[in-house]
Amino acid sequence: MKAILSIGLMFLSGFVFGQKINQQAIRRSEMLAKSVTIIRDNWGVPHIYGKTDAAVVFGLMYTQCEDNFKGIERNYLYQLGKQAEVDGESNLYIDVQLQLIADSTDAIKDYRNSAPWFRKLLDAFADGINYYLYKHPEVKPKVFKHFEPWYALMFTDGSVAATEMGGIKLADNKAFYSTDPEKLGALVSPRKDMYDMVNERETGSNGFAIAPSRSASGHALLYINPHVPFYFRSEVQLVSDEGLNTYGAVTWGQFFIYQGFNQHCGWMHTSAYADVADLYAEKVSKKHGKWYYEYDGKLKPVTTRKLSFNIKNGDKLEQRSITGYYTHHGPVLGSRDGKWLALKANNRSYNALVESWLITKANNLAEYKKAMNLVSNATNSTVYADDKGNTIFWYGNYIPKRNSKYDWSLPVDGSTSATEWQGVHKLSEIITITNPTSGWIQNCNSTPYTASGASSPDKSKYPVYMAPDGENYRAITAIKLLKDAKQLSMDELVAKGYDHYLAAFDDLLPSLFNAYRNAPDSVKQTLAEPIKILQDWDKRTAIHSVASALAIEWGTLMMKALPPPQTDQESTFITRRFQTLVKTLSGAQQLAYLNDVLVDLKKRFGTWKVEWGDMNRYQRPDDGITFDDNKPSIPVGLTGSGFGQLPSFQSRTVNTNKRYGYSGNSFIAVVEFGTRVKAKSIITGGSSFDPTSKNFTDQAQGIIDGKFKDVLFYKRDVLKHAQHTYHPGEYFK
């Protein structure tokens, strides 16, 4: 729908969202600060000790601001739909989507109605950030000079893909809300450039649980390996006198441990592809200047809500209003084939945030399941292990009940009550693997029906919408590595998690070799040497491997030739899509791609015989974004997870000849649950965002090589390695 252009201009320097801290809040924060002690160890990891849970949350948010206030503000600009205020028109329709999906008035209402114990945490969340801004006037927020407690209720999922869209694309949203009213409902085709952009993103995570029968120590092991944009989360420990003692990764701006462990249990969240959000195709008509939609033979009025935006335009802000449209199913996000598409989802909820906090505090299986029984986490599966020897896998958590006769991967008919959701599945009804006799669990964002070998769930017992996803090459590699593994130590589990095998080339290369055998002599002469190198390759990436460079560059071109998936679910059938591709893409085209690689490498490096580590690099720019071939960098023998490698290092050229990593392995940990918890971890680059700090890149080589540091879980060990000890508000550099 066309925007209502109630435009006003303001100078940027004079307009921000919110207000500064007041004296009452300062006094409250100073009292909290005295009850919090922060100990940063020799790796820069903050260990936060407080008398109460609220005090620890206060300290956590303060330390997050010390490390990366920009990241916190950026996350809330996204969640509150205010990125255009900083980025201008380019992000406007992402803001439109987010404001349509989550209404801040609902978050404010949830805050006012929250349980007293939880409101203390929400207040501490805001106080920690605001106190930091008060103590650091040199920090200049882009928009938020003051954080409200209810902001946390706009960001209730810690996943990198926390907003479920039901298959709608940004292009759909932009086409709908930027067009003339009478043109609504026109056919919109998926844009190829949008697909390519999504295809570049890192979409993998790996979680392994090893039963005591398979471990060298006789204790359960857990492997935590999320794949997200570099520096997406921080590594922390939270300890209170109210029973909290948890270590793990926190998404910037949130106050719960997203993936982590305590002395009794631990968990790894992987992104799930259970169908948790649906599009409803609404039959609309306009009468007397108002929109209506059909439902069970009657017309119901489309409701509206005014969305307000401040859009950066040079050094000024342009105010703009857009009318958002809703049916009882949810916000209208686009249109296809003359019908409006309304999204039904659970993208923001009070219970989702409560569940995440209760998981952070859970000290045993009963407490963990009590949290999970809220069934409000819409995006994650969970791999779990504990000191009683339990290993468990839950596929998803929040899963709506539906009529199985409909294809929920596509928009369903919104004009009938037959397509309405029928409540939410109980935790006991979702796909679960408990203490499998196989002795191992793997989840690599693939089908749960192969998650534990012969102990995997029976697909016929569950509705299709509960697990509509397919297989990928990481899962194939994980199964191969774990199925016969015995007497695994922590280091051996890490070694398996860092296996360099690229299973996708088991399907890709035979087709290329067959095309070469049938090629004209002129083509054979040109490609003879690179083909021989690929034929001799063991399909494992390595720094000094020319074959790795050739295969990955060629494979990347092959991936771009994949037809865009028609549904989100289709996109998860990675192995099937690759196998189809090599059957349908001509041999001549496959050989042409290899020749293109040779030409491109010669142009960039003067020769096509480039070792992978010479072109694939790790560099952490001082400003976080400007990569430079002339500045120091580290060779990396890894690649992205799309070809089936378990450890991930997603890289690309950035106005450079060399490729630089930007996503993949982030916080990784391996945990052994014995009488005393033992753990090792590593994080991308280092804990600090200060280029002058020794903790800026002190973990860079470790995460590349899979050489983890010992986790300092017990306080006496933390004190032995203390680098800085202070209270919030005291100087830390």
Short mmCIF file of N, CA, C and O in Angstrom, two decimals, residues 538-641:
data_model
loop_
_atom_site.label_atom_id
_atom_site.label_comp_id
_atom_site.label_asym_id
_atom_site.label_seq_id
_atom_site.Cartn_x
_atom_site.Cartn_y
_atom_site.Cartn_z
N ASP A 538 41.67 -35.64 -2.25
CA ASP A 538 40.98 -36.48 -1.27
C ASP A 538 39.70 -35.85 -0.73
O ASP A 538 39.08 -36.36 0.20
N LYS A 539 39.30 -34.74 -1.31
CA LYS A 539 38.07 -34.02 -0.94
C LYS A 539 38.14 -33.44 0.48
O LYS A 539 37.11 -33.21 1.13
N ARG A 540 39.34 -33.19 0.93
CA ARG A 540 39.55 -32.52 2.22
C ARG A 540 40.25 -31.18 1.97
O ARG A 540 41.25 -31.14 1.27
N THR A 541 39.72 -30.15 2.57
CA THR A 541 40.34 -28.84 2.38
C THR A 541 41.63 -28.75 3.19
O THR A 541 41.77 -29.35 4.26
N ALA A 542 42.58 -27.97 2.66
CA ALA A 542 43.85 -27.76 3.34
C ALA A 542 44.46 -26.45 2.86
O ALA A 542 44.20 -26.00 1.73
N ILE A 543 45.27 -25.85 3.69
CA ILE A 543 45.89 -24.57 3.37
C ILE A 543 46.70 -24.65 2.09
O ILE A 543 46.63 -23.78 1.22
N HIS A 544 47.49 -25.72 1.92
CA HIS A 544 48.41 -25.82 0.79
C HIS A 544 47.84 -26.61 -0.39
O HIS A 544 48.59 -27.15 -1.19
N SER A 545 46.52 -26.66 -0.47
CA SER A 545 45.85 -27.46 -1.50
C SER A 545 45.35 -26.60 -2.66
O SER A 545 44.46 -25.75 -2.48
N VAL A 546 45.91 -26.82 -3.84
CA VAL A 546 45.39 -26.17 -5.06
C VAL A 546 44.04 -26.76 -5.42
O VAL A 546 43.13 -26.06 -5.87
N ALA A 547 43.89 -28.06 -5.19
CA ALA A 547 42.62 -28.72 -5.50
C ALA A 547 41.47 -28.12 -4.71
O ALA A 547 40.35 -27.95 -5.24
N SER A 548 41.72 -27.78 -3.44
CA SER A 548 40.67 -27.16 -2.63
C SER A 548 40.20 -25.86 -3.25
O SER A 548 38.99 -25.59 -3.33
N ALA A 549 41.15 -25.05 -3.69
CA ALA A 549 40.79 -23.77 -4.31
C ALA A 549 39.98 -23.98 -5.57
O ALA A 549 38.94 -23.32 -5.79
N LEU A 550 40.43 -24.89 -6.44
CA LEU A 550 39.71 -25.16 -7.69
C LEU A 550 38.30 -25.67 -7.41
O LEU A 550 37.31 -25.21 -8.01
N ALA A 551 38.20 -26.64 -6.50
CA ALA A 551 36.91 -27.27 -6.22
C ALA A 551 35.92 -26.28 -5.63
O ALA A 551 34.74 -26.22 -6.03
N ILE A 552 36.36 -25.49 -4.67
CA ILE A 552 35.45 -24.57 -3.99
C ILE A 552 35.00 -23.44 -4.92
O ILE A 552 33.82 -23.08 -4.95
N GLU A 553 35.94 -22.91 -5.70
CA GLU A 553 35.55 -21.86 -6.64
C GLU A 553 34.60 -22.41 -7.71
O GLU A 553 33.60 -21.76 -8.06
N TRP A 554 34.89 -23.61 -8.20
CA TRP A 554 34.00 -24.23 -9.19
C TRP A 554 32.66 -24.60 -8.55
O TRP A 554 31.58 -24.35 -9.12
N GLY A 555 32.72 -25.19 -7.37
CA GLY A 555 31.49 -25.57 -6.68
C GLY A 555 30.60 -24.39 -6.36
O GLY A 555 29.37 -24.50 -6.37
N THR A 556 31.21 -23.25 -6.10
CA THR A 556 30.43 -22.04 -5.82
C THR A 556 29.64 -21.62 -7.06
O THR A 556 28.47 -21.22 -6.96
N LEU A 557 30.25 -21.73 -8.23
CA LEU A 557 29.52 -21.43 -9.47
C LEU A 557 28.40 -22.45 -9.70
O LEU A 557 27.32 -22.09 -10.17
N MET A 558 28.67 -23.70 -9.37
CA MET A 558 27.64 -24.72 -9.50
C MET A 558 26.46 -24.42 -8.56
O MET A 558 25.29 -24.57 -8.95
N MET A 559 26.75 -24.01 -7.34
CA MET A 559 25.68 -23.69 -6.39
C MET A 559 24.80 -22.56 -6.90
O MET A 559 23.59 -22.57 -6.71
N LYS A 560 25.43 -21.59 -7.57
CA LYS A 560 24.66 -20.48 -8.10
C LYS A 560 23.73 -20.91 -9.23
O LYS A 560 22.77 -20.21 -9.56
N ALA A 561 24.03 -22.07 -9.82
CA ALA A 561 23.19 -22.59 -10.89
C ALA A 561 21.98 -23.36 -10.36
O ALA A 561 21.11 -23.76 -11.14
N LEU A 562 21.93 -23.58 -9.05
CA LEU A 562 20.78 -24.26 -8.47
C LEU A 562 19.52 -23.44 -8.70
O LEU A 562 19.50 -22.24 -8.42
N PRO A 563 18.45 -24.03 -9.19
CA PRO A 563 17.20 -23.28 -9.34
C PRO A 563 16.71 -22.81 -7.98
O PRO A 563 16.85 -23.53 -6.98
N PRO A 564 16.16 -21.60 -7.88
CA PRO A 564 15.63 -21.13 -6.60
C PRO A 564 14.56 -22.09 -6.07
O PRO A 564 13.69 -22.52 -6.82
N PRO A 565 14.63 -22.45 -4.80
CA PRO A 565 13.61 -23.35 -4.24
C PRO A 565 12.26 -22.66 -4.21
O PRO A 565 12.17 -21.44 -3.99
N GLN A 566 11.21 -23.41 -4.41
CA GLN A 566 9.87 -22.84 -4.43
C GLN A 566 9.31 -22.62 -3.03
O GLN A 566 8.39 -21.83 -2.84
N THR A 567 9.85 -23.35 -2.05
CA THR A 567 9.42 -23.19 -0.67
C THR A 567 10.63 -23.24 0.25
O THR A 567 11.72 -23.71 -0.15
N ASP A 568 10.46 -22.77 1.47
CA ASP A 568 11.53 -22.87 2.45
C ASP A 568 11.91 -24.32 2.69
O ASP A 568 13.08 -24.66 2.86
N GLN A 569 10.91 -25.18 2.71
CA GLN A 569 11.17 -26.60 2.96
C GLN A 569 12.01 -27.22 1.84
O GLN A 569 12.93 -27.99 2.10
N GLU A 570 11.70 -26.86 0.60
CA GLU A 570 12.47 -27.41 -0.53
C GLU A 570 13.94 -27.03 -0.44
O GLU A 570 14.82 -27.81 -0.82
N SER A 571 14.22 -25.86 0.12
CA SER A 571 15.61 -25.40 0.20
C SER A 571 16.46 -26.28 1.10
O SER A 571 17.69 -26.28 1.01
N THR A 572 15.84 -27.05 2.00
CA THR A 572 16.60 -27.88 2.94
C THR A 572 17.02 -29.22 2.36
O THR A 572 17.82 -29.93 2.96
N PHE A 573 16.48 -29.60 1.20
CA PHE A 573 16.83 -30.88 0.58
C PHE A 573 18.12 -30.69 -0.23
O PHE A 573 18.14 -30.82 -1.46
N ILE A 574 19.20 -30.43 0.47
CA ILE A 574 20.46 -30.05 -0.18
C ILE A 574 21.00 -31.18 -1.05
O ILE A 574 21.37 -30.96 -2.21
N THR A 575 21.07 -32.37 -0.50
CA THR A 575 21.66 -33.48 -1.27
C THR A 575 20.83 -33.76 -2.52
O THR A 575 21.39 -33.96 -3.60
N ARG A 576 19.52 -33.75 -2.40
CA ARG A 576 18.65 -34.03 -3.55
C ARG A 576 18.79 -32.94 -4.61
O ARG A 576 18.82 -33.23 -5.81
N ARG A 577 18.90 -31.70 -4.17
CA ARG A 577 19.01 -30.59 -5.12
C ARG A 577 20.34 -30.66 -5.88
O ARG A 577 20.39 -30.40 -7.09
N PHE A 578 21.43 -31.00 -5.19
CA PHE A 578 22.72 -31.16 -5.86
C PHE A 578 22.69 -32.33 -6.84
O PHE A 578 23.20 -32.24 -7.96
N GLN A 579 22.11 -33.44 -6.42
CA GLN A 579 22.05 -34.62 -7.27
C GLN A 579 21.21 -34.35 -8.52
O GLN A 579 21.52 -34.86 -9.60
N THR A 580 20.16 -33.56 -8.36
CA THR A 580 19.34 -33.18 -9.52
C THR A 580 20.10 -32.24 -10.44
O THR A 580 20.04 -32.35 -11.67
N LEU A 581 20.85 -31.32 -9.83
CA LEU A 581 21.60 -30.35 -10.61
C LEU A 581 22.58 -31.01 -11.57
O LEU A 581 22.64 -30.66 -12.76
N VAL A 582 23.35 -31.98 -11.09
CA VAL A 582 24.37 -32.58 -11.95
C VAL A 582 23.74 -33.43 -13.06
O VAL A 582 24.38 -33.70 -14.08
N LYS A 583 22.50 -33.82 -12.87
CA LYS A 583 21.80 -34.58 -13.91
C LYS A 583 21.20 -33.66 -14.96
O LYS A 583 20.99 -34.07 -16.11
N THR A 584 20.87 -32.44 -14.57
CA THR A 584 20.17 -31.54 -15.49
C THR A 584 21.07 -30.48 -16.11
O THR A 584 20.75 -29.95 -17.18
N LEU A 585 22.18 -30.14 -15.45
CA LEU A 585 23.09 -29.14 -16.00
C LEU A 585 24.02 -29.81 -17.01
O LEU A 585 24.63 -30.84 -16.71
N SER A 586 24.12 -29.25 -18.17
CA SER A 586 24.90 -29.90 -19.22
C SER A 586 26.37 -30.02 -18.83
O SER A 586 26.92 -29.19 -18.09
N GLY A 587 26.99 -31.07 -19.34
CA GLY A 587 28.42 -31.26 -19.10
C GLY A 587 29.24 -30.10 -19.62
O GLY A 587 30.24 -29.69 -19.01
N ALA A 588 28.82 -29.55 -20.76
CA ALA A 588 29.55 -28.42 -21.34
C ALA A 588 29.53 -27.23 -20.39
O ALA A 588 30.54 -26.52 -20.24
N GLN A 589 28.39 -27.01 -19.74
CA GLN A 589 28.30 -25.89 -18.80
C GLN A 589 29.17 -26.13 -17.56
O GLN A 589 29.82 -25.21 -17.05
N GLN A 590 29.19 -27.36 -17.08
CA GLN A 590 30.03 -27.68 -15.93
C GLN A 590 31.51 -27.44 -16.24
O GLN A 590 32.26 -26.90 -15.42
N LEU A 591 31.92 -27.83 -17.42
CA LEU A 591 33.31 -27.61 -17.84
C LEU A 591 33.57 -26.12 -18.05
O LEU A 591 34.67 -25.62 -17.75
N ALA A 592 32.57 -25.42 -18.55
CA ALA A 592 32.72 -23.98 -18.76
C ALA A 592 32.93 -23.26 -17.43
O ALA A 592 33.73 -22.31 -17.34
N TYR A 593 32.24 -23.72 -16.40
CA TYR A 593 32.43 -23.13 -15.08
C TYR A 593 33.87 -23.34 -14.60
O TYR A 593 34.47 -22.44 -14.01
N LEU A 594 34.42 -24.52 -14.84
CA LEU A 594 35.80 -24.77 -14.43
C LEU A 594 36.75 -23.86 -15.19
O LEU A 594 37.70 -23.30 -14.62
N ASN A 595 36.50 -23.69 -16.47
CA ASN A 595 37.34 -22.78 -17.25
C ASN A 595 37.21 -21.35 -16.75
O ASN A 595 38.20 -20.60 -16.69
N ASP A 596 35.98 -20.95 -16.36
CA ASP A 596 35.78 -19.62 -15.79
C ASP A 596 36.62 -19.42 -14.53
O ASP A 596 37.16 -18.33 -14.28
N VAL A 597 36.71 -20.47 -13.73
CA VAL A 597 37.52 -20.41 -12.50
C VAL A 597 38.98 -20.17 -12.85
O VAL A 597 39.66 -19.33 -12.23
N LEU A 598 39.50 -20.88 -13.85
CA LEU A 598 40.90 -20.72 -14.25
C LEU A 598 41.17 -19.28 -14.70
O LEU A 598 42.17 -18.67 -14.32
N VAL A 599 40.26 -18.76 -15.50
CA VAL A 599 40.42 -17.39 -16.00
C VAL A 599 40.38 -16.39 -14.85
O VAL A 599 41.20 -15.46 -14.77
N ASP A 600 39.44 -16.57 -13.95
CA ASP A 600 39.29 -15.65 -12.82
C ASP A 600 40.51 -15.69 -11.89
O ASP A 600 41.00 -14.64 -11.45
N LEU A 601 41.00 -16.88 -11.59
CA LEU A 601 42.16 -17.00 -10.71
C LEU A 601 43.40 -16.37 -11.35
O LEU A 601 44.20 -15.71 -10.67
N LYS A 602 43.57 -16.57 -12.66
CA LYS A 602 44.70 -15.94 -13.35
C LYS A 602 44.61 -14.42 -13.26
O LYS A 602 45.62 -13.73 -13.07
N LYS A 603 43.42 -13.91 -13.41
CA LYS A 603 43.22 -12.46 -13.35
C LYS A 603 43.54 -11.92 -11.97
O LYS A 603 44.15 -10.85 -11.82
N ARG A 604 43.15 -12.67 -10.94
CA ARG A 604 43.32 -12.18 -9.57
C ARG A 604 44.73 -12.42 -9.03
O ARG A 604 45.24 -11.60 -8.26
N PHE A 605 45.35 -13.55 -9.43
CA PHE A 605 46.62 -13.94 -8.80
C PHE A 605 47.77 -14.17 -9.77
O PHE A 605 48.88 -14.49 -9.36
N GLY A 606 47.50 -14.06 -11.07
CA GLY A 606 48.55 -14.28 -12.06
C GLY A 606 48.74 -15.72 -12.47
O GLY A 606 49.47 -16.02 -13.41
N THR A 607 48.08 -16.64 -11.78
CA THR A 607 48.13 -18.07 -12.07
C THR A 607 46.89 -18.72 -11.50
O THR A 607 46.33 -18.24 -10.51
N TRP A 608 46.47 -19.82 -12.12
CA TRP A 608 45.33 -20.54 -11.55
C TRP A 608 45.76 -21.54 -10.49
O TRP A 608 44.93 -22.06 -9.75
N LYS A 609 47.06 -21.77 -10.38
CA LYS A 609 47.56 -22.72 -9.38
C LYS A 609 47.76 -22.01 -8.04
O LYS A 609 48.88 -21.76 -7.59
N VAL A 610 46.64 -21.70 -7.42
CA VAL A 610 46.65 -20.96 -6.16
C VAL A 610 46.30 -21.91 -5.02
O VAL A 610 45.29 -22.61 -5.07
N GLU A 611 47.13 -21.93 -4.00
CA GLU A 611 46.82 -22.74 -2.83
C GLU A 611 45.67 -22.10 -2.06
O GLU A 611 45.57 -20.86 -1.98
N TRP A 612 44.81 -22.93 -1.51
CA TRP A 612 43.60 -22.44 -0.85
C TRP A 612 43.92 -21.43 0.25
O TRP A 612 43.28 -20.39 0.38
N GLY A 613 44.93 -21.70 1.05
CA GLY A 613 45.27 -20.79 2.14
C GLY A 613 45.82 -19.46 1.69
O GLY A 613 45.81 -18.48 2.44
N ASP A 614 46.32 -19.40 0.45
CA ASP A 614 46.82 -18.12 -0.07
C ASP A 614 45.69 -17.17 -0.45
O ASP A 614 45.88 -15.96 -0.49
N MET A 615 44.53 -17.73 -0.73
CA MET A 615 43.41 -16.89 -1.15
C MET A 615 42.29 -16.83 -0.11
O MET A 615 41.46 -15.93 -0.14
N ASN A 616 42.27 -17.78 0.82
CA ASN A 616 41.21 -17.87 1.82
C ASN A 616 41.78 -17.45 3.16
O ASN A 616 42.60 -18.16 3.75
N ARG A 617 41.36 -16.28 3.68
CA ARG A 617 42.06 -15.67 4.80
C ARG A 617 41.12 -15.26 5.93
O ARG A 617 39.94 -15.00 5.73
N TYR A 618 41.70 -15.18 7.12
CA TYR A 618 41.02 -14.56 8.26
C TYR A 618 41.69 -13.22 8.53
O TYR A 618 42.91 -13.13 8.66
N GLN A 619 40.87 -12.19 8.62
CA GLN A 619 41.35 -10.86 8.96
C GLN A 619 40.25 -10.18 9.78
O GLN A 619 39.07 -10.29 9.45
N ARG A 620 40.64 -9.50 10.84
CA ARG A 620 39.66 -8.75 11.63
C ARG A 620 39.97 -7.27 11.50
O ARG A 620 40.84 -6.74 12.21
N PRO A 621 39.28 -6.59 10.59
CA PRO A 621 39.56 -5.17 10.39
C PRO A 621 39.26 -4.35 11.65
O PRO A 621 38.34 -4.69 12.41
N ASP A 622 40.02 -3.29 11.84
CA ASP A 622 39.80 -2.42 13.00
C ASP A 622 38.37 -1.88 13.03
O ASP A 622 37.75 -1.77 14.10
N ASP A 623 37.82 -1.55 11.85
CA ASP A 623 36.47 -1.01 11.79
C ASP A 623 35.41 -2.08 11.59
O ASP A 623 34.22 -1.79 11.52
N GLY A 624 35.86 -3.34 11.49
CA GLY A 624 34.93 -4.46 11.36
C GLY A 624 34.44 -4.74 9.97
O GLY A 624 33.78 -5.77 9.74
N ILE A 625 34.73 -3.88 8.98
CA ILE A 625 34.14 -4.07 7.66
C ILE A 625 35.11 -3.91 6.49
O ILE A 625 34.84 -4.41 5.40
N THR A 626 36.25 -3.23 6.69
CA THR A 626 37.12 -2.91 5.56
C THR A 626 38.28 -3.89 5.47
O THR A 626 39.28 -3.76 6.18
N PHE A 627 38.14 -4.89 4.60
CA PHE A 627 39.19 -5.89 4.40
C PHE A 627 40.22 -5.35 3.42
O PHE A 627 39.91 -4.58 2.52
N ASP A 628 41.48 -5.79 3.60
CA ASP A 628 42.56 -5.22 2.81
C ASP A 628 43.61 -6.30 2.53
O ASP A 628 44.20 -6.87 3.46
N ASP A 629 43.85 -6.59 1.24
CA ASP A 629 44.85 -7.60 0.86
C ASP A 629 46.26 -7.22 1.32
O ASP A 629 47.12 -8.10 1.45
N ASN A 630 46.50 -5.95 1.57
CA ASN A 630 47.84 -5.50 1.93
C ASN A 630 48.10 -5.51 3.43
O ASN A 630 49.21 -5.23 3.88
N LYS A 631 47.07 -5.83 4.20
CA LYS A 631 47.23 -5.89 5.65
C LYS A 631 47.35 -7.34 6.11
O LYS A 631 46.96 -8.26 5.40
N PRO A 632 47.93 -7.56 7.31
CA PRO A 632 48.14 -8.93 7.79
C PRO A 632 46.85 -9.73 7.86
O PRO A 632 45.79 -9.21 8.21
N SER A 633 46.95 -11.00 7.52
CA SER A 633 45.82 -11.92 7.61
C SER A 633 46.37 -13.32 7.80
O SER A 633 47.57 -13.57 7.64
N ILE A 634 45.49 -14.25 8.15
CA ILE A 634 45.89 -15.62 8.48
C ILE A 634 45.32 -16.57 7.44
O ILE A 634 44.13 -16.50 7.12
N PRO A 635 46.15 -17.50 6.92
CA PRO A 635 45.60 -18.49 5.97
C PRO A 635 44.64 -19.45 6.68
O PRO A 635 44.88 -19.84 7.82
N VAL A 636 43.58 -19.81 5.98
CA VAL A 636 42.55 -20.69 6.57
C VAL A 636 42.32 -21.87 5.64
O VAL A 636 42.07 -21.69 4.44
N GLY A 637 42.36 -23.07 6.18
CA GLY A 637 42.15 -24.27 5.39
C GLY A 637 40.72 -24.76 5.38
O GLY A 637 40.43 -25.83 4.84
N LEU A 638 39.81 -24.00 5.97
CA LEU A 638 38.40 -24.38 6.04
C LEU A 638 37.61 -23.72 4.91
O LEU A 638 38.11 -22.84 4.22
N THR A 639 36.36 -24.12 4.78
CA THR A 639 35.43 -23.45 3.87
C THR A 639 34.05 -23.44 4.51
O THR A 639 33.87 -23.89 5.65
N GLY A 640 33.06 -22.91 3.79
CA GLY A 640 31.70 -22.84 4.31
C GLY A 640 31.06 -24.21 4.40
O GLY A 640 31.51 -25.19 3.79
N SER A 641 29.97 -24.29 5.14
CA SER A 641 29.33 -25.58 5.42
C SER A 641 28.49 -26.10 4.27
O SER A 641 28.02 -27.24 4.30
#
